[in-house]
Short mmCIF file of C-alpha atoms in Angstrom, two decimals:
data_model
loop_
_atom_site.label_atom_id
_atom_site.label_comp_id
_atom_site.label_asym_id
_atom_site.label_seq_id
_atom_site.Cartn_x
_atom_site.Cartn_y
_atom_site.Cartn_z
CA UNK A 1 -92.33 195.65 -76.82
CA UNK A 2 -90.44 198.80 -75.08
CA UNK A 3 -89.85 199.89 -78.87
CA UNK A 4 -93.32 200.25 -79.76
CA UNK A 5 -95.21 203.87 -79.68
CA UNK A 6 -97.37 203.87 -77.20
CA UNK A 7 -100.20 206.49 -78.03
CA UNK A 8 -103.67 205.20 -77.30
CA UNK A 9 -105.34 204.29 -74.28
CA UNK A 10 -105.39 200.60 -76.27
CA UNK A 11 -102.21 200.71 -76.51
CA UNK A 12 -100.99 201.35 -73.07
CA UNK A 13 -103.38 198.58 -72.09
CA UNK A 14 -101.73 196.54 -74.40
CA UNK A 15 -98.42 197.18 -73.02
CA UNK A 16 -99.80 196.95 -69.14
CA UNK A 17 -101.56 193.01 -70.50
CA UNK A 18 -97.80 192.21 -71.78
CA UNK A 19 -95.80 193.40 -68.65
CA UNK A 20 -98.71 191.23 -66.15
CA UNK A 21 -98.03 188.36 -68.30
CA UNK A 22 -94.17 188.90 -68.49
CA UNK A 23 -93.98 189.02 -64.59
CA UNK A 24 -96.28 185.77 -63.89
CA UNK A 25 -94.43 183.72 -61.79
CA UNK A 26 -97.15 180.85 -61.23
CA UNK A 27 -96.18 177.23 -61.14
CA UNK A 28 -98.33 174.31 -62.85
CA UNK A 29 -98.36 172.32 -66.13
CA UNK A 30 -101.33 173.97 -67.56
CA UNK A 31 -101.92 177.95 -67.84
CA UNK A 32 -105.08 179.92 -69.44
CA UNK A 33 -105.07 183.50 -71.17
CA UNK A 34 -108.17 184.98 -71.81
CA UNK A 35 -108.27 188.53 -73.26
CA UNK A 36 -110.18 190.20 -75.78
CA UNK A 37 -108.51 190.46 -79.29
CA UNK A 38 -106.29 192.97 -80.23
CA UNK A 39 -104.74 193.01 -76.73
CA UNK A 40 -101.53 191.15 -78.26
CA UNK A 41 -101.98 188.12 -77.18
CA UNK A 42 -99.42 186.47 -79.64
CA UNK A 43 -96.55 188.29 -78.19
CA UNK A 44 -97.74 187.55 -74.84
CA UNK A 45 -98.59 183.56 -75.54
CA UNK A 46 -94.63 183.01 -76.65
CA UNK A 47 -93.09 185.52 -73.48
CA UNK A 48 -94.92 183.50 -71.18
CA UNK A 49 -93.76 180.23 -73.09
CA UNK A 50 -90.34 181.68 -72.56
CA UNK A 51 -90.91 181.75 -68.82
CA UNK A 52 -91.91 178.20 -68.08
CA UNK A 53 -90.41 176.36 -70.54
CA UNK A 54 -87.52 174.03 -68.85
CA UNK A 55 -83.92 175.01 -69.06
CA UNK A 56 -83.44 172.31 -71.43
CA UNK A 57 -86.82 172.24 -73.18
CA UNK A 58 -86.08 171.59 -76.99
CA UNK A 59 -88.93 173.66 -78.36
CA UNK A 60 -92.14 175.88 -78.25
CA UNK A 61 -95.11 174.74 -80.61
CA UNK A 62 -97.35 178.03 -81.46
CA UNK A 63 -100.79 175.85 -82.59
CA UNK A 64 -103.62 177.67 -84.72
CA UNK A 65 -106.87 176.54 -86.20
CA UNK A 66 -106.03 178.33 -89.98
CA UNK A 67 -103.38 178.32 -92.38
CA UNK A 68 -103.82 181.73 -93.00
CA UNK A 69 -103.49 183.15 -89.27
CA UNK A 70 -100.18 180.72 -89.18
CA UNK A 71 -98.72 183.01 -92.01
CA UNK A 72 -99.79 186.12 -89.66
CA UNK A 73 -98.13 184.75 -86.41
CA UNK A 74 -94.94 183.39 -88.19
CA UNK A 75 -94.12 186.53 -89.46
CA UNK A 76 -94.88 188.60 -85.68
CA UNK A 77 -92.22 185.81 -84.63
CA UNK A 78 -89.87 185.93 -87.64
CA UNK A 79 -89.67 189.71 -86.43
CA UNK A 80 -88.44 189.16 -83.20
CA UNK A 81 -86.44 185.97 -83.30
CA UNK A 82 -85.43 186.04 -87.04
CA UNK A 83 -86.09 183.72 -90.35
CA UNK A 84 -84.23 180.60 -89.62
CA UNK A 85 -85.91 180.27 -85.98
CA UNK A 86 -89.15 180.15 -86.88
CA UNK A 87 -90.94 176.45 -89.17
CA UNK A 88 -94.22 176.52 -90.42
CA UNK A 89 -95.79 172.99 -90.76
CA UNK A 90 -98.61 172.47 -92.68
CA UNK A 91 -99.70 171.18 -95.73
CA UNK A 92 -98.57 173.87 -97.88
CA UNK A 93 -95.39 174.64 -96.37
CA UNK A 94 -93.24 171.85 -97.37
CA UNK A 95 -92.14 173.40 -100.43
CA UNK A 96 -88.31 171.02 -100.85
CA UNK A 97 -90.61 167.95 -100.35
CA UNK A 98 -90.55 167.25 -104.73
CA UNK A 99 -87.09 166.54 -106.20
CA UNK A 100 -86.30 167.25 -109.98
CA UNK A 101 -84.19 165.84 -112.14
CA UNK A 102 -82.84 169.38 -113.13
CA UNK A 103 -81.48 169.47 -109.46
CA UNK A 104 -77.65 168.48 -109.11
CA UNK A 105 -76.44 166.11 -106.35
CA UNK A 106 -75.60 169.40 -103.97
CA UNK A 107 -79.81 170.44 -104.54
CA UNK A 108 -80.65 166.66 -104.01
CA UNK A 109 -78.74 166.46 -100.35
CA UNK A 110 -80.05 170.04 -99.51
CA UNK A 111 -83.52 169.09 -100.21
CA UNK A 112 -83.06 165.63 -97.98
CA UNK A 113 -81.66 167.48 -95.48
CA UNK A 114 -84.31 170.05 -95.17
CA UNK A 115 -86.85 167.40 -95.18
CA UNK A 116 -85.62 165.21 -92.34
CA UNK A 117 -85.19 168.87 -90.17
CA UNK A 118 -88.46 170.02 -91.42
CA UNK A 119 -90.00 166.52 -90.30
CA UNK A 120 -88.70 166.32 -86.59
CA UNK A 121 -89.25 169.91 -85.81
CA UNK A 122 -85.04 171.00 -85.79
CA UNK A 123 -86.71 174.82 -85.27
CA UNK A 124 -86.97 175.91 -81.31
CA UNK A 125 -89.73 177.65 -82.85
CA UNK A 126 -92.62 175.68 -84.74
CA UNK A 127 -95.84 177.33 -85.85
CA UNK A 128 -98.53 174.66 -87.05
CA UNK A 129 -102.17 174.01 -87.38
CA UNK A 130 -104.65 171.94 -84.93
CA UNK A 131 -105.49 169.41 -87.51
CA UNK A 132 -101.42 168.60 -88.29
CA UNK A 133 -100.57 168.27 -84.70
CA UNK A 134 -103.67 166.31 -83.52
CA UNK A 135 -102.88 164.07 -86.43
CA UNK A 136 -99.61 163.45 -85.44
CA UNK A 137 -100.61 162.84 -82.49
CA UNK A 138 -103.05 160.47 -81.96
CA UNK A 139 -104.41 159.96 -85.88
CA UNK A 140 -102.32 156.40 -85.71
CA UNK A 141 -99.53 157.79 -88.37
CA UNK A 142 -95.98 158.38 -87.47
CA UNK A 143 -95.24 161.27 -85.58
CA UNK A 144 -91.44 162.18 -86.17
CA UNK A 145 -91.35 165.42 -84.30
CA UNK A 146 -93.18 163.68 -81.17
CA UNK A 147 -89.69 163.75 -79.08
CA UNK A 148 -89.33 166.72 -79.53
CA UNK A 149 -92.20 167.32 -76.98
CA UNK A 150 -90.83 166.53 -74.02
CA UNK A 151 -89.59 169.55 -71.88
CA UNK A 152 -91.11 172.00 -74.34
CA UNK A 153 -94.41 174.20 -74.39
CA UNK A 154 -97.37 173.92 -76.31
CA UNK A 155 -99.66 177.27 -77.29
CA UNK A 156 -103.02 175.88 -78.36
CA UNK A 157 -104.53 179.25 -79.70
CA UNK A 158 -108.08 180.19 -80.74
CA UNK A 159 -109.16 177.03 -78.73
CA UNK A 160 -112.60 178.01 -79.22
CA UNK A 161 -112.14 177.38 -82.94
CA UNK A 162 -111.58 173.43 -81.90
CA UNK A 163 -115.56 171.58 -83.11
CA UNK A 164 -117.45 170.88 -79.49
CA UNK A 165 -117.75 167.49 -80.83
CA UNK A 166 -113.83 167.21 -80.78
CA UNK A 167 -113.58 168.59 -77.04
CA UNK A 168 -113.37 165.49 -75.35
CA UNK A 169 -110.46 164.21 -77.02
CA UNK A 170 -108.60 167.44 -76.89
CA UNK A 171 -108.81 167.43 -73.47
CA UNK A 172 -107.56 164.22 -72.91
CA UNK A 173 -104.23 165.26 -74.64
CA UNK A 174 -104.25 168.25 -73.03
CA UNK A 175 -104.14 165.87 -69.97
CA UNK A 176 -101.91 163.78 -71.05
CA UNK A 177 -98.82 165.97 -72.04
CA UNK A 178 -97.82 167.08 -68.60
CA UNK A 179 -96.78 163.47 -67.77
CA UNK A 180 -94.49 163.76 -70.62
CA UNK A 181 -92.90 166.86 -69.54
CA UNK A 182 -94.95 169.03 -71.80
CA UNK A 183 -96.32 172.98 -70.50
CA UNK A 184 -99.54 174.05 -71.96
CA UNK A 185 -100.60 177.53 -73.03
CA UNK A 186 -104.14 177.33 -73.64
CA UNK A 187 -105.04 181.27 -75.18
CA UNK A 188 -108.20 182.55 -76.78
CA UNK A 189 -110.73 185.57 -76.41
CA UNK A 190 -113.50 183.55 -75.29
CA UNK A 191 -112.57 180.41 -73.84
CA UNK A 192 -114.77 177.38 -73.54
CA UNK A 193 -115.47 176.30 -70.30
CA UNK A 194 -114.19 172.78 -71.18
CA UNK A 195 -110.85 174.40 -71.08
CA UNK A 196 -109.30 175.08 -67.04
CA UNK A 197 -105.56 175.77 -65.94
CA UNK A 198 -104.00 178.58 -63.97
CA UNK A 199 -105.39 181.94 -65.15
CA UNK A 200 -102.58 184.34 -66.13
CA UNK A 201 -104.16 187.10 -66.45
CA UNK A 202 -107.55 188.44 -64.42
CA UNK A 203 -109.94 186.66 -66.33
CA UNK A 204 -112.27 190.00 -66.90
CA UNK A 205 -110.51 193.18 -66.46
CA UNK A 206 -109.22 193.49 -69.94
CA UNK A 207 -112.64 192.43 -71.28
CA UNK A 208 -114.11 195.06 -69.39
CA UNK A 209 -112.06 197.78 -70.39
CA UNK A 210 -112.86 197.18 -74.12
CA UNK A 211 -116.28 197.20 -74.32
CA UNK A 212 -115.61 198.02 -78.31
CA UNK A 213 -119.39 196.85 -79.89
CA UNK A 214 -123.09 197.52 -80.12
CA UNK A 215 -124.97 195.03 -81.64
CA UNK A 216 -128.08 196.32 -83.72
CA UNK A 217 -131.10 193.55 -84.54
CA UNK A 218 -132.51 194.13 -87.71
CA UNK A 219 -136.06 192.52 -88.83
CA UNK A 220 -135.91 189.65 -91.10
CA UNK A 221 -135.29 190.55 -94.82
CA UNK A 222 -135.36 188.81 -98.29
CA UNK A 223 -132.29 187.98 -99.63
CA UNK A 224 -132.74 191.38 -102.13
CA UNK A 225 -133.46 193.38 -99.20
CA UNK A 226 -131.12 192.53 -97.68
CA UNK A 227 -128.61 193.51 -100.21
CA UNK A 228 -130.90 196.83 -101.09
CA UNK A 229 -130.02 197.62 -96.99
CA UNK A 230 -126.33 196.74 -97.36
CA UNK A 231 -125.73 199.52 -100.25
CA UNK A 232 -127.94 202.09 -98.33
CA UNK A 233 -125.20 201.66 -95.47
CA UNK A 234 -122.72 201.69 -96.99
CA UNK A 235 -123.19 205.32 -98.53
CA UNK A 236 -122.08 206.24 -94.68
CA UNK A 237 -118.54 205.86 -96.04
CA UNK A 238 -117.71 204.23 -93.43
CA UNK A 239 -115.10 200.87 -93.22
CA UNK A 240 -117.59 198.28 -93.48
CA UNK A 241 -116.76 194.08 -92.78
CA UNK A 242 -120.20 191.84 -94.22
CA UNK A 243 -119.79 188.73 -93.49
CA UNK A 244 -122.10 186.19 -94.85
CA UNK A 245 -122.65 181.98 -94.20
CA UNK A 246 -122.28 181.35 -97.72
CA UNK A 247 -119.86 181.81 -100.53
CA UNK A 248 -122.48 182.06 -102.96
CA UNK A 249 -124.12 184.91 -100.92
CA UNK A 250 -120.76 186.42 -100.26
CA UNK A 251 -120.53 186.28 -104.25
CA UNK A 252 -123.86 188.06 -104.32
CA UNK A 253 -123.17 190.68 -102.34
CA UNK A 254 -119.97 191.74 -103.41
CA UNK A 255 -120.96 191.65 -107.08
CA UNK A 256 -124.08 193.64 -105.30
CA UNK A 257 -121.95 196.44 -104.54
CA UNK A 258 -119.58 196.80 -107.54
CA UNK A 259 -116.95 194.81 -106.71
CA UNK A 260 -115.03 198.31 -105.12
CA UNK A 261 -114.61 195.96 -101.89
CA UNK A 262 -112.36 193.31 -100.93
CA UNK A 263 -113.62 189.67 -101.47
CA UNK A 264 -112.48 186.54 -99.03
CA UNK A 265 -113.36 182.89 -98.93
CA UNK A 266 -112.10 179.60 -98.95
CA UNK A 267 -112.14 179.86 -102.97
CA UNK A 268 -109.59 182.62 -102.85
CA UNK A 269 -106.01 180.78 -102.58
CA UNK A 270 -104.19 181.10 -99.95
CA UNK A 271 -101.49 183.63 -101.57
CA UNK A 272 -104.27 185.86 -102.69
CA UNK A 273 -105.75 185.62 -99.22
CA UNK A 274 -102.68 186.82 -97.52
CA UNK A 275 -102.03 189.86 -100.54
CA UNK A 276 -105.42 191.23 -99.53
CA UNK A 277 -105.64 191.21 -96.18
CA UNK A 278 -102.12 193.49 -96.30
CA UNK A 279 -103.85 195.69 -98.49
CA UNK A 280 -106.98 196.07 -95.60
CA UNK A 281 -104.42 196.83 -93.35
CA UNK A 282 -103.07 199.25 -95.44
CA UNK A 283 -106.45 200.76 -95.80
CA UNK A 284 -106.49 200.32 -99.22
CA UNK A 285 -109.93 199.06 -98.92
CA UNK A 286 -113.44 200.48 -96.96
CA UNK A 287 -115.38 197.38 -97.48
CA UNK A 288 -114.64 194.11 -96.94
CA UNK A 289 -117.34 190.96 -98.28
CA UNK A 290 -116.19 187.73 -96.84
CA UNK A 291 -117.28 184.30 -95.32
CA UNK A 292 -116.53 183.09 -91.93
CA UNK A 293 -113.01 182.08 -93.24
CA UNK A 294 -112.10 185.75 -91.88
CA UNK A 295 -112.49 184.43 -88.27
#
């Protein structure tokens, strides 16, 4: 964090959000962050991990709703702690899991090896979805990392991402894992009321500060006026997001337009995904057409 230029008035309230949480010296089992996205709460979530973990806690769980924002936050970690600190598991990250039978007896152990560290979470630091820890947890299958729990810290992120209808059972575990010696970060931008624990941070200060939106109501529109409107503004130049509730209309409207913009949905894989949202943040795109998969 001290490395970091710090030029914009976001940026020095970044740094001030990261220095409050670094300092928090609150005890309890289960702690809150709520700020407003882009403050850096990734950084933030694994610092104050760091703090309340137990001296001989075996390891720190960093838990997102999508694959794709696990690639993002592995690599923020991989940055500060290295490679071989940081596991990804998920369903596409078990790449040694299929042996061949063009691999010699030295691949063959490596592989098995792998496998059996990759299974009980060997990494201090694991980055994984919702659905594979919830599954492991309660979904009746075995759960070989599960000892691994005790004494360490959980970071449920983007809680608000978790369906309402699942709630209730999320907050039972939540419950639960402070009788096993488990610490839980609970960390989103707008967190669900279900959700309580010791705020971190004060709960509206940040959110007040970035007052970044105005939201514009337009009447209602055909489907062709509405894509008639959408290439009238973008002729503003400006860098545009249009997000639609449908890949089909997402389809529609980026075809619409030319196809000069950036396209994103679940039907992009996940490789292609993460290659062109590195290009928008090189700004090698002005428009982006996608479908809520870019929450």
């Amino acid at each position: 964090m001290e490395t970091l230029k710090i030029k914009t008035y976001l940026d020095k309230l970044r740094m001030k959000f990261h220095r409050e949480v670094a300092s928090f010296k609150g005890n309890g089992d289960i702690f809150t962050i709520s700020a407003p996205t882009g403050i850096g709460k990734t950084l933030a979530n694994i610092r104050l991990a760091l703090n309340i973990k137990s001296a001989n806690g075996s390891v720190i769980v960093y838990s997102l709703p999508l694959i794709n924002i696990i690639e993002q936050t592995a690599e923020v970690m991989k940055k500060v702690f290295g490679t071989n600190t940081v596991m990804e598991y998920h369903h596409l990250s078990d790449e040694f899991s299929q042996i061949s039978e063009e691999f010699t007896e030295e691949d063959i152990e490596r592989i098995r090896k792998y496998n059996v560290q990759y299974q009980i979470w060997y990494s201090p630091l694991v980055v994984t979805t919702f659905v594979s820890l919830l599954e492991g947890l309660i979904g009746g299958s075995k759960a070989p990392f599960f000892h691994r729990l005790p004494g360490g810290v959980l970071i449920l992120d983007e809680v608000q991402a978790i369906p309402h209808e699942k709630w209730g059972i999320v907050k039972e575990i939540i419950e639960f894992l402070p009788k096993i010696g488990v610490k839980v970060i609970i960390s989103t931008a707008t967190m669900p009321v279900l959700f309580q624990g010791i705020s971190v941070v004060k709960k509206r200060e940040y959110h007040e500060k970035l007052d970044r939106f105005v939201l514009k109501i337009e009447k209602e529109k055909t489907f062709d006026e509405f894509k008639s409107w959408v290439t009238q503004l973008l002729k503003d130049g400006k860098s545009t997001l249009i997000i639609m509730n449908t890949i089909k209309s997402a389809e529609d409207i980026w075809e619409s337009i030319g196809k000069k913009a950036c396209f994103l949905s679940s039907r992009v894989l996940p490789l292609h995904r993460s290659e062109r949202i590195k290009e928008l943040k090189k700004g090698e795109y002005k428009i982006c057409v996608s479908t809520q998969v870019v929450e």
